Amino acid sequence: MSQQLRQKYLSHIPNVDRILAKPEMVQLENRVPKGIILEAVRRGLDHLRQRIITARNPRDLDESIFSFENLLPHFMEEIENQVNPKLKRVINATGVVIHTNLGRSLLHEGAIEHIAQVSRHYSNLEFDLNQGKRGSRYSHVEEILCRLTGAEAALVVNNNAAAVLLVLNTLADGKEVIVSRGQLVEIGGAFRIPDVMKRSGAILREVGTTNRTHLSDYENAIGEHTALILKVHTSNFRIVGFTADVELRELAELAHSQRLPVMEDLGSGCLIDLSKYGLDWEPTVQEAIKEGVDIVTFSGDKLMGGAQAGIILGRREYIQSIKVNPLNRALRIDKLTLAGLESTLLIYLDEAKAAREIPTLRMLTYSHDELRKRAQGLSRKIRANIPEGVRVGVRDDVSQVGGGAYPIQLLPTYVVTLKPDHGSVHQLEERLREGKPPIIARVSKEEVLLDVRTIGNEEGNLIVDGIEKSIKLGQ
Ligand SMILES: *Cc1c(COP(=O)(O)O)cnc(C)c1O
């Protein structure tokens, strides 16, 4: 009996041409290519077919599933999926400030405007306006980088992974690079020091042990094949307990006494001392230069708070040879990134302004008080707009820096807690994540947590909207 009903329903699935002839569908053709509409209709009807086939009891279905009004939203969703960008803005309610999966750093408004200008118009990207002839794309940021850090010369490439690869290939192809066993790190996304080393043509010469490496270990490893001593910031982990490490200054003295360069991969690369703003102390780029490093590399979109880039600073002779390496052309920075990077660097001329205006730094340095007020404000707004279906609270919690920086530092924060009256917290988390725009939240055992540290001031209404829709779906 139920099988017969299923067959009957299957035979009622409307025909594609009949749907395409509906005025709503014909009108769509003004803005969507016909092939996409056709595909969306086919997919929508396929879903309907599946729904009938998989329904546990076809008696639960009724004829309304065939009505055009009920089918249209499904077709529209399939169409929107095809014509709208897949890469889209989300609301980061995780509290992880430099969230690599959510795009790392946000740019400040000035950088966004600069990118818009440079992309809307022609620019002097590689044109020297004084001489009226070809110029260098690197020249725009070299001076400001040197001014901010005290370096002699600078070069920027696609990202820090590219920077490390390029420096190793330029300075150590076919030769040995000495690295402590405690610094053979893996960064997310398959960046591993030994693998990058191999690809660069350099030969890894490991010294010391996982927890302890001494100056004498480096000293004993130096030989006629040595090209470089490399120090790597152990970004995303810490070795604690019985440990020993060699200071950059000592490494530089040793290297220079043997006429060798020393390089540091700083990873995050902070340009201001964040201990002034309540975070743990981290070596800054300026300090690395002062300690005598010959080459230092770091990311543009981690603690610096700019666009994705790899920044290479150091002694002029080395930077010059890196610039002319043909590999540099393959790793070069594009003009939009360059614009975002330059604007971000210019803000650092005034350190207090940088801490205030660069979103990454601003979010990392919020006061506890400010976070509490924001959490209370958001929870009030949610309660006022959604009187039932969800219990809303505020409590303290901790956020993370992210991006492989400060792996063990926990930042005290406040979260808005959501506990749905119906359904599980995991369902609520999922519905928020599938919303428009998606809201990415944390989940504890009992509650969905919205960490206000990474939520923008102007995102409150979108969050209220997202919660309201998610709760309705659950009822
Ligand atoms: C993040 C990181 C990298 C990779 O930088 P990207 O800009 O992501 O390419 C390399 N080395 C260290 C130590 C890092 O922390």
Short mmCIF file of N, CA and C in Angstrom, two decimals, residues 13 88 115 145 193 232 246 272 317 335-336 371 373 426 472-473:
data_model
loop_
_atom_site.label_atom_id
_atom_site.label_comp_id
_atom_site.label_asym_id
_atom_site.label_seq_id
_atom_site.Cartn_x
_atom_site.Cartn_y
_atom_site.Cartn_z
N ILE A 13 5.68 13.99 -9.92
CA ILE A 13 6.76 14.99 -10.01
C ILE A 13 6.61 15.76 -11.31
N LYS A 88 32.87 33.90 1.02
CA LYS A 88 32.00 34.96 1.50
C LYS A 88 32.34 35.35 2.93
N ILE A 115 43.29 49.52 -1.38
CA ILE A 115 43.15 48.39 -2.31
C ILE A 115 42.12 48.72 -3.38
N LEU A 145 59.42 49.87 5.63
CA LEU A 145 59.84 48.69 6.40
C LEU A 145 61.17 48.94 7.11
N ILE A 193 59.56 22.68 8.29
CA ILE A 193 60.91 23.17 8.02
C ILE A 193 61.76 22.16 7.23
N VAL A 232 64.34 29.19 14.07
CA VAL A 232 62.92 29.21 13.72
C VAL A 232 62.10 29.45 14.98
N VAL A 246 69.65 28.72 22.40
CA VAL A 246 70.71 29.71 22.23
C VAL A 246 70.09 31.04 21.79
N ILE A 272 55.23 45.73 17.35
CA ILE A 272 55.23 46.49 18.60
C ILE A 272 55.26 45.52 19.79
N GLU A 317 73.30 43.31 1.05
CA GLU A 317 73.89 42.38 0.07
C GLU A 317 73.03 41.11 -0.08
N LYS A 335 49.58 43.30 -6.63
CA LYS A 335 49.44 44.73 -6.33
C LYS A 335 48.40 45.01 -5.25
N LEU A 336 47.36 44.19 -5.15
CA LEU A 336 46.34 44.45 -4.14
C LEU A 336 46.91 44.21 -2.74
N LEU A 371 35.11 44.31 27.10
CA LEU A 371 34.55 43.05 26.62
C LEU A 371 33.27 42.70 27.39
N LYS A 373 31.19 44.83 28.79
CA LYS A 373 30.12 45.72 28.33
C LYS A 373 29.57 45.27 26.99
N HIS A 426 24.42 21.45 19.48
CA HIS A 426 25.14 21.19 18.23
C HIS A 426 24.29 21.54 17.02
N LYS A 472 13.88 29.39 14.97
CA LYS A 472 12.63 29.07 14.28
C LYS A 472 12.72 27.71 13.59
N LEU A 473 13.88 27.45 12.95
CA LEU A 473 14.08 26.17 12.26
C LEU A 473 13.98 25.00 13.24
#
